[in-house]
PDB file of C-alpha atoms and ligand atoms in Angstrom:
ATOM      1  CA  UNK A 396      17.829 111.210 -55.396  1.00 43.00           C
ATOM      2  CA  UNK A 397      19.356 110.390 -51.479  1.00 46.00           C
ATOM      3  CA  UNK A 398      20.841 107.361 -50.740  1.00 47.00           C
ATOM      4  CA  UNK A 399      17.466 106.327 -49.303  1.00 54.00           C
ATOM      5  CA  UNK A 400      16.216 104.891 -51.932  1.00 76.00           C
ATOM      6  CA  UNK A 401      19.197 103.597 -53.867  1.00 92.00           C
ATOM      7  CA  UNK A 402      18.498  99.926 -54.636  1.00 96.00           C
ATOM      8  CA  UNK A 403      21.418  97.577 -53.736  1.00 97.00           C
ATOM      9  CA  UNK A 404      21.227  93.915 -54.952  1.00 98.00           C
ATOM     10  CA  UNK A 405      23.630  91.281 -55.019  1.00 98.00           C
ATOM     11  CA  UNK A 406      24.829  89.335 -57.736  1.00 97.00           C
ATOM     12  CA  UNK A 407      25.588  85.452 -56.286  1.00 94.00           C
ATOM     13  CA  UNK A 408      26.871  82.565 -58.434  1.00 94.00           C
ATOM     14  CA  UNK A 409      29.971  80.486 -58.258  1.00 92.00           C
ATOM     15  CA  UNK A 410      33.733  81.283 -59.428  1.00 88.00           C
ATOM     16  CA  UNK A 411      33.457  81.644 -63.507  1.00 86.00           C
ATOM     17  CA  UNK A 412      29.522  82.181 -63.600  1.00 91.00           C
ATOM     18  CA  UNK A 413      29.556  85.460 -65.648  1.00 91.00           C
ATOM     19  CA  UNK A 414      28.695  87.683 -62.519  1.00 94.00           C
ATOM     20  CA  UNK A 415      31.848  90.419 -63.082  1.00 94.00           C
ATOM     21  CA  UNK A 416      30.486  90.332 -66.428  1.00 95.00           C
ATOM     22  CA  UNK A 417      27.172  91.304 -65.832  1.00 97.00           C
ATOM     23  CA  UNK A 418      27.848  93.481 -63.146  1.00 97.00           C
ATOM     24  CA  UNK A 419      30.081  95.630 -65.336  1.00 96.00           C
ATOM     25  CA  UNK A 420      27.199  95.660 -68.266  1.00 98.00           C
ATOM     26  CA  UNK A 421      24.471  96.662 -65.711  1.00 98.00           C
ATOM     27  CA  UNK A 422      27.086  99.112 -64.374  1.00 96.00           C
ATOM     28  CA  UNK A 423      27.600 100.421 -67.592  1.00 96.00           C
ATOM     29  CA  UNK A 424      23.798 100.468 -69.566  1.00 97.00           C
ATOM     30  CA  UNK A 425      21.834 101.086 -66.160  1.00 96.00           C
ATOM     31  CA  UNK A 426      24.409 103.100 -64.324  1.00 95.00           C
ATOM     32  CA  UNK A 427      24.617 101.082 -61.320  1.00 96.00           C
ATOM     33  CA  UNK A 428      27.602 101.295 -59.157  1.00 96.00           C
ATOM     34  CA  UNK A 429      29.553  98.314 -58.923  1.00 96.00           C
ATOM     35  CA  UNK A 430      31.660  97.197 -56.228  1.00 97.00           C
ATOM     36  CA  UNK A 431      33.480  93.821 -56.231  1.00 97.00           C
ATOM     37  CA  UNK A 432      35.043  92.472 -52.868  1.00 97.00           C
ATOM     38  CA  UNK A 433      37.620  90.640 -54.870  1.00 95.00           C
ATOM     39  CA  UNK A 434      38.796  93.992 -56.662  1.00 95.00           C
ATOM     40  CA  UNK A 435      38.909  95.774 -53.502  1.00 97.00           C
ATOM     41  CA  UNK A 436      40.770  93.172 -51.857  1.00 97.00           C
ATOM     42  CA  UNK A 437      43.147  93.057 -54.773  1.00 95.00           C
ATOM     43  CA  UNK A 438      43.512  96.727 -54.797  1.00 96.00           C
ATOM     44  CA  UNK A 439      44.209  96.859 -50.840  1.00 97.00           C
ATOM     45  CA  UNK A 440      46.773  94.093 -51.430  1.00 96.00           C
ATOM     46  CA  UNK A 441      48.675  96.223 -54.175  1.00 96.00           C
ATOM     47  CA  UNK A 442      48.532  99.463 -51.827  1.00 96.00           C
ATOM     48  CA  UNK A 443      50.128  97.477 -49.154  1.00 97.00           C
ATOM     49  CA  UNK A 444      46.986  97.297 -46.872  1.00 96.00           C
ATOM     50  CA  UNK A 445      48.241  95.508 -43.491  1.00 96.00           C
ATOM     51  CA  UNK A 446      45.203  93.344 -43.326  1.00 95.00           C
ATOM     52  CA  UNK A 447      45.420  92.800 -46.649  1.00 96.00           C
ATOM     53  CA  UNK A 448      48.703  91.645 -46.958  1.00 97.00           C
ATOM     54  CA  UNK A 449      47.719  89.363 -43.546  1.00 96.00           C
ATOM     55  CA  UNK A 450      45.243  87.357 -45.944  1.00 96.00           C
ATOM     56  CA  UNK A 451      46.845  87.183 -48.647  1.00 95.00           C
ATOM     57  CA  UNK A 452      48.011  83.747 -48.455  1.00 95.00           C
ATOM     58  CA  UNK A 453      44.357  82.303 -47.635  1.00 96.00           C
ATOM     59  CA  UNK A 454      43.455  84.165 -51.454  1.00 93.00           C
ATOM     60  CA  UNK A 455      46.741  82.447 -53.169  1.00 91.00           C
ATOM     61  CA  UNK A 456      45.203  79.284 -51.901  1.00 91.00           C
ATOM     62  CA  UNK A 457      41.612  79.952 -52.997  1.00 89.00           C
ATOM     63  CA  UNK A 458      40.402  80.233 -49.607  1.00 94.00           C
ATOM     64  CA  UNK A 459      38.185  82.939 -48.310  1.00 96.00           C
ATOM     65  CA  UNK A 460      39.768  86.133 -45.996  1.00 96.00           C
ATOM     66  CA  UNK A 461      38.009  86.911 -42.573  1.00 97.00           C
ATOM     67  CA  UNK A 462      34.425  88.325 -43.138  1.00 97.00           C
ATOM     68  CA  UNK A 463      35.943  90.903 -40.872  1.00 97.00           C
ATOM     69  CA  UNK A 464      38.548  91.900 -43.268  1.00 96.00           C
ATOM     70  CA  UNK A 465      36.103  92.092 -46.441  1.00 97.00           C
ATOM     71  CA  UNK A 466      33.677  93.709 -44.208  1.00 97.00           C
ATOM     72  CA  UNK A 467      35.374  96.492 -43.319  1.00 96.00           C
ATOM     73  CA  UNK A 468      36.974  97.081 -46.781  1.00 97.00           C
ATOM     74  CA  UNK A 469      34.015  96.982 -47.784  1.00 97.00           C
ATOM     75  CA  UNK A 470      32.207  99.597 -46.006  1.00 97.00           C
ATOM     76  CA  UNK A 471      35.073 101.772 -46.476  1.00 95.00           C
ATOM     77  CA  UNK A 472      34.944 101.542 -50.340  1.00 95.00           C
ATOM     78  CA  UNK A 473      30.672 101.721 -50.031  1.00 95.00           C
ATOM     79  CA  UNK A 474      31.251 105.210 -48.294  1.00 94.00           C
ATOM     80  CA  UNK A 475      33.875 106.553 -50.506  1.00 94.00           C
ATOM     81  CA  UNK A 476      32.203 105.698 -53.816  1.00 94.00           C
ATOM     82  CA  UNK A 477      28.389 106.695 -52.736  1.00 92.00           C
ATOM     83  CA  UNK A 478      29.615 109.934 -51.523  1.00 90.00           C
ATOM     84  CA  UNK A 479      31.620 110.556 -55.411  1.00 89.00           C
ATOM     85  CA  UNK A 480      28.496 109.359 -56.852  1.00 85.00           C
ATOM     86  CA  UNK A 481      24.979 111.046 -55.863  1.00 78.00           C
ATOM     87  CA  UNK A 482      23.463 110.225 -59.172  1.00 80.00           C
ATOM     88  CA  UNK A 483      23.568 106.292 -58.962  1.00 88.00           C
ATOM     89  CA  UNK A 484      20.134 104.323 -59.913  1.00 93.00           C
ATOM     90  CA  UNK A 485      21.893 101.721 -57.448  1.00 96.00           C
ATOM     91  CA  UNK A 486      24.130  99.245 -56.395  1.00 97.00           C
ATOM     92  CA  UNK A 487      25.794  95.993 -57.314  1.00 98.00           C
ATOM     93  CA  UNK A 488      27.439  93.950 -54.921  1.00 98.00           C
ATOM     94  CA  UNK A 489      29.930  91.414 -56.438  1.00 97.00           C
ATOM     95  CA  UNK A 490      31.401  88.665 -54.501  1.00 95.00           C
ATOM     96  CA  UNK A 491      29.487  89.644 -51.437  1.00 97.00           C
ATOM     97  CA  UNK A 492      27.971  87.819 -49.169  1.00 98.00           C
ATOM     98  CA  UNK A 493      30.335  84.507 -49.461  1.00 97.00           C
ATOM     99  CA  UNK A 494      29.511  83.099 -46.003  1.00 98.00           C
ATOM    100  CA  UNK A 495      25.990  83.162 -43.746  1.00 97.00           C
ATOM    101  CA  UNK A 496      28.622  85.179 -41.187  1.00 97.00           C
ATOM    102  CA  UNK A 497      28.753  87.748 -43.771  1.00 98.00           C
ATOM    103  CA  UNK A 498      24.984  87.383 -44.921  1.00 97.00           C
ATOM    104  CA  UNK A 499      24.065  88.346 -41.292  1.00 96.00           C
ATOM    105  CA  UNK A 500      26.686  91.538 -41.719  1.00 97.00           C
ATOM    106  CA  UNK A 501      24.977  92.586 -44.718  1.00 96.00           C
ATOM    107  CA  UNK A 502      21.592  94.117 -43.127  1.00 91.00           C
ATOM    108  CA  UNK A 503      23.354  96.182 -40.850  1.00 93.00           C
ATOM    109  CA  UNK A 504      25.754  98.036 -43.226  1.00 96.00           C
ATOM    110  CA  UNK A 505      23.219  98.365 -46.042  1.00 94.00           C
ATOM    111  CA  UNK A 506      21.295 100.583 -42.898  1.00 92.00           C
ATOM    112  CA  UNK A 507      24.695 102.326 -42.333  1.00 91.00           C
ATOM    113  CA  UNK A 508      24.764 103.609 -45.748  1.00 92.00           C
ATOM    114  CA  UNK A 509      20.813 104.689 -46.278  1.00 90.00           C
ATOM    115  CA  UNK A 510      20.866 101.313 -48.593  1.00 94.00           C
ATOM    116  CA  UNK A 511      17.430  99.006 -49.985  1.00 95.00           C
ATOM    117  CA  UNK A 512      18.075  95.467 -50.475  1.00 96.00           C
ATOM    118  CA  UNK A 513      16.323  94.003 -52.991  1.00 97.00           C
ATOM    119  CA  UNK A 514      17.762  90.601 -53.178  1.00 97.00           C
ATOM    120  CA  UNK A 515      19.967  87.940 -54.300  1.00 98.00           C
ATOM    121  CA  UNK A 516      20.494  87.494 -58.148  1.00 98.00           C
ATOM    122  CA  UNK A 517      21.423  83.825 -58.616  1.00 97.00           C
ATOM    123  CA  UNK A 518      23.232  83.050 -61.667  1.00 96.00           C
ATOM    124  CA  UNK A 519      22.793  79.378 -63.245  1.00 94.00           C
ATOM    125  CA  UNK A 520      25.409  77.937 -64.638  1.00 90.00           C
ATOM    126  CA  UNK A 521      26.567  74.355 -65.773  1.00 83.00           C
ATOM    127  CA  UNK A 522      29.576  73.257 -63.794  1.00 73.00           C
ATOM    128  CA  UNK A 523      31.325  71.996 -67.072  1.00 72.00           C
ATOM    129  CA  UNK A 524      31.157  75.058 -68.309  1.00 76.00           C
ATOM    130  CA  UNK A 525      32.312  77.062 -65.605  1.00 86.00           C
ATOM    131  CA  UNK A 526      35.333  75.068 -65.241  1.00 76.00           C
ATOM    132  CA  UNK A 527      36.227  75.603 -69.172  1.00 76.00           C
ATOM    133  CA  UNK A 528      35.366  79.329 -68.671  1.00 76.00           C
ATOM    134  CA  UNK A 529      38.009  79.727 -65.418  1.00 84.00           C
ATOM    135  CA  UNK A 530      40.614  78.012 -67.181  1.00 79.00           C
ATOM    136  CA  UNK A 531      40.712  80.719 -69.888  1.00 83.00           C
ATOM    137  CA  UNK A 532      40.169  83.388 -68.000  1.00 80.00           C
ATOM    138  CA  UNK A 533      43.257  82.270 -65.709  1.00 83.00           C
ATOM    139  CA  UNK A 534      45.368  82.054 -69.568  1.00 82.00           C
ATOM    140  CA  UNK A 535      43.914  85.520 -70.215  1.00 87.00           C
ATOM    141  CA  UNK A 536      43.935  87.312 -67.141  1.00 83.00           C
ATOM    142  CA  UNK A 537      46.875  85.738 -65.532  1.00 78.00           C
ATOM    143  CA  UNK A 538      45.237  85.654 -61.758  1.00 73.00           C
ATOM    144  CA  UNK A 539      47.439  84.534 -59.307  1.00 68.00           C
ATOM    145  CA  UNK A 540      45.065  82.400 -57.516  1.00 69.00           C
ATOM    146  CA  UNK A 541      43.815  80.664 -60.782  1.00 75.00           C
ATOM    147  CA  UNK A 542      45.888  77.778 -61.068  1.00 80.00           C
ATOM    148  CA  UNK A 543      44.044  75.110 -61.705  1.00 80.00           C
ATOM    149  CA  UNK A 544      44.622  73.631 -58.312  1.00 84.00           C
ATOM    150  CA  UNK A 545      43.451  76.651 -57.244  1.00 86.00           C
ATOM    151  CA  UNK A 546      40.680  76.650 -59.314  1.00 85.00           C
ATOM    152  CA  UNK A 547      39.459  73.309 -57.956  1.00 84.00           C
ATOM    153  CA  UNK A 548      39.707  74.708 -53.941  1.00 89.00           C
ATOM    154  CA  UNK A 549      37.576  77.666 -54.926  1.00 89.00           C
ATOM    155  CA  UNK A 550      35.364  75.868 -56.305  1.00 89.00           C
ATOM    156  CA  UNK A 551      34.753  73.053 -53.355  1.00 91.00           C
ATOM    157  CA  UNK A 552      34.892  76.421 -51.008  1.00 94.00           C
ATOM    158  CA  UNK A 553      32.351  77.781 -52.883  1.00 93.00           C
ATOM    159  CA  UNK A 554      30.085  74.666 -52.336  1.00 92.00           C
ATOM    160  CA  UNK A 555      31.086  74.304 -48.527  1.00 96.00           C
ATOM    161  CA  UNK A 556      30.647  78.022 -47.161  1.00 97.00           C
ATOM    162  CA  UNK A 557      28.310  79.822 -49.884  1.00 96.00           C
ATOM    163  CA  UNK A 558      26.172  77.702 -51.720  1.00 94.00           C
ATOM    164  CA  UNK A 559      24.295  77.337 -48.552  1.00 96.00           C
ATOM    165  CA  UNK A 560      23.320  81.540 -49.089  1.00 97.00           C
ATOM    166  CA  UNK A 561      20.737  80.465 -52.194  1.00 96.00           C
ATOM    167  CA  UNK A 562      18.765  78.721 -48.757  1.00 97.00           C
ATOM    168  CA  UNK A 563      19.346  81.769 -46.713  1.00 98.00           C
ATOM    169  CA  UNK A 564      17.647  84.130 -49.306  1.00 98.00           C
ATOM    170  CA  UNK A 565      15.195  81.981 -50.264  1.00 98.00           C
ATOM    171  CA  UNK A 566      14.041  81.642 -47.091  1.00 98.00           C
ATOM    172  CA  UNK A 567      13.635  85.362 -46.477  1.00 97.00           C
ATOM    173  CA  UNK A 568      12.075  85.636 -50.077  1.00 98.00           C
ATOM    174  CA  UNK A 569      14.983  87.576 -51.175  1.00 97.00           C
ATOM    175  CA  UNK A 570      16.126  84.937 -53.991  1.00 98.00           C
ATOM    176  CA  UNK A 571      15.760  85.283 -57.866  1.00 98.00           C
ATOM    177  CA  UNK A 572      17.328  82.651 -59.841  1.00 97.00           C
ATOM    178  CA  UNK A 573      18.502  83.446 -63.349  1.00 98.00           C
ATOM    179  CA  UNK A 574      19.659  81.442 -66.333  1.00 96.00           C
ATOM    180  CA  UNK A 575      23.329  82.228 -67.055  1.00 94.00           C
ATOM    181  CA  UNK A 576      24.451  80.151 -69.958  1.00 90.00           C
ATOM    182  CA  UNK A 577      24.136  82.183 -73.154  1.00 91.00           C
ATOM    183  CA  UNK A 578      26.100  85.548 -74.401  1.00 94.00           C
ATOM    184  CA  UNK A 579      26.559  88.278 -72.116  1.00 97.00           C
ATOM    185  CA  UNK A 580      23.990  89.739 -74.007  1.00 98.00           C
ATOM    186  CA  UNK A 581      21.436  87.074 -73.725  1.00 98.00           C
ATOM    187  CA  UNK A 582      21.746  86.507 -69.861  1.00 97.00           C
ATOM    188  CA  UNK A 583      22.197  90.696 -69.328  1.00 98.00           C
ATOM    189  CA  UNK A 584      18.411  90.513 -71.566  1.00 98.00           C
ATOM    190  CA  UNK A 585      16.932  88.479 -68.509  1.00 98.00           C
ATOM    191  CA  UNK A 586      18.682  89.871 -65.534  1.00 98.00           C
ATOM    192  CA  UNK A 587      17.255  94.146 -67.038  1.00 98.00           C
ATOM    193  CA  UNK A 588      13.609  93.844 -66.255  1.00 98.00           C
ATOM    194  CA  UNK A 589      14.822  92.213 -63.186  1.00 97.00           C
ATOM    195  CA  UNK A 590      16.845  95.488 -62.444  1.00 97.00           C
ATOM    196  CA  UNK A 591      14.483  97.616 -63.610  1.00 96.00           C
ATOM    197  CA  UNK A 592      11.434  96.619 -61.720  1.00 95.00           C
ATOM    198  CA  UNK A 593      13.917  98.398 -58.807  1.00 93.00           C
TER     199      UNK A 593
HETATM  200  P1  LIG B1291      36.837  87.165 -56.591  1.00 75.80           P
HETATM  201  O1  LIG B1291      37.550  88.111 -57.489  1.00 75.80           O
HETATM  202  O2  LIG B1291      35.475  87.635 -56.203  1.00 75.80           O
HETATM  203  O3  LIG B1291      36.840  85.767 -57.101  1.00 75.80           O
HETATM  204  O4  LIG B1291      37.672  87.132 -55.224  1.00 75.80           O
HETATM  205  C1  LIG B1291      39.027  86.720 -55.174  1.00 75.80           C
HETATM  206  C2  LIG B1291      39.407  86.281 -53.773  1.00 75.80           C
HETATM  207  O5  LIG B1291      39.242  87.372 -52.836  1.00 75.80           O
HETATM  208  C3  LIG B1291      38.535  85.179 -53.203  1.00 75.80           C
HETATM  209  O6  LIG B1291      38.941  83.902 -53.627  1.00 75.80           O
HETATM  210  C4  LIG B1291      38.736  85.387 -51.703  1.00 75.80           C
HETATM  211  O7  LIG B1291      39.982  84.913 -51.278  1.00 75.80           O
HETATM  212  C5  LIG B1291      38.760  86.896 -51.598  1.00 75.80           C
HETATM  213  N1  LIG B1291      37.379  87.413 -51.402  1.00 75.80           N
HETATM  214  C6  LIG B1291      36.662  88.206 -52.245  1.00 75.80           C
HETATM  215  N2  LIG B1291      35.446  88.483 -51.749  1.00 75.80           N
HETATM  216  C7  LIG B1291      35.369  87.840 -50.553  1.00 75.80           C
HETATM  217  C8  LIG B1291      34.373  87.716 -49.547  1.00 75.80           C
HETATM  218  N3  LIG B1291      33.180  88.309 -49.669  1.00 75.80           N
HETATM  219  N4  LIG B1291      34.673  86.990 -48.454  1.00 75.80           N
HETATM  220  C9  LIG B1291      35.861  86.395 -48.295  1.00 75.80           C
HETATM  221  N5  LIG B1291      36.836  86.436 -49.215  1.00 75.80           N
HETATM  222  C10 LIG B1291      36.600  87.162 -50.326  1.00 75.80           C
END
């Protein structure tokens, strides 16, 4: 299988809905790659990476870094890990697009990489319960930008600058909205014939 026809599809919901969950289930049972924009920009920052280190205070604050930035970490990372992996039945994209700016980036480096978009997955989730889920995760995971001040400006970011992508998809007929309260395994049981329609 090329690149060609690799399906690439990205997983959208706000801070706590579930979405590194489910990308690292689909990643594991339908061996789809996985590639989170948060991870690589926490892995740049531990290496030291000069733009990294530039935004790092806008992350520690729960803002967003320049779709510049992400963009070009992210292509980087896209190259590196569809060139390891020629076998892949497709991709996820975690945590990216966050902002129309980068919505309008995404076309043009899925046709860099021999890439077929199939759409936005748009996970559902109660805002009570996301807040309850964040909270542990920051007591488990010990995040540095998941204080719960932190917590709060994510979350009012995520309304401002990406929300508005569930209109931009939807216009394009690109959106699929999915239920994502239940177990991991419940909402994974709705988002696999999704998947494997692709
Ligand atoms: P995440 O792990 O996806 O919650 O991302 C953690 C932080 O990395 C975010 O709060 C942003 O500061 C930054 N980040 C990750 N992905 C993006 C993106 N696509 N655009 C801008 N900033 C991002």
């Amino acid at each position: 299988m090329t690149n060609q026809s690799i399906p690439a599809f990205t997983i959208f919901g706000p801070p706590g809905c579930g979405k590194g969950t489910q990308a690292a289930v689909i990643k594991e049972r339908l061996e789809y790659l996985h590639v989170s924009t948060g991870d690589i920009f926490r892995a740049a920052l531990a290496k030291g990476d000069p733009a990294a280190l530039q935004a790092k205070e806008l992350m520690e604050r729960g803002e967003l870094v320049p779709d510049e930035t992400i963009r070009d970490m992210l292509v980087g990372q896209l190259k590196a890990i569809l060139e390891e992996s020629s076998g892949a039945k497709g991709l996820i994209l975690d945590g990216f697009p966050r902002t129309l700016g980068q919505a309008g980036m995404l076309e043009d480096i899925l046709k860099q990489l021999n890439l077929r978009f199939t759409g936005c997955v748009s996970l559902k989730v109660d805002e009570e319960e996301l807040v309850q889920r964040l909270i542990k995760r920051a007591e488990i995971e010990k995040r540095p930008d998941d204080t719960e001040e932190v917590i709060r400006e994510r979350m009012r970011v995520y309304q401002e600058k990406t929300q508005p992508l569930e209109n931009y998809f939807a216009e394009k007929n690109q959106l699929i909205e999915v239920e994502g309260l239940g177990t991991i395994d419940e909402v994974y049981g709705r988002l696999a014939p999704i998947i494997n329609r692709w």
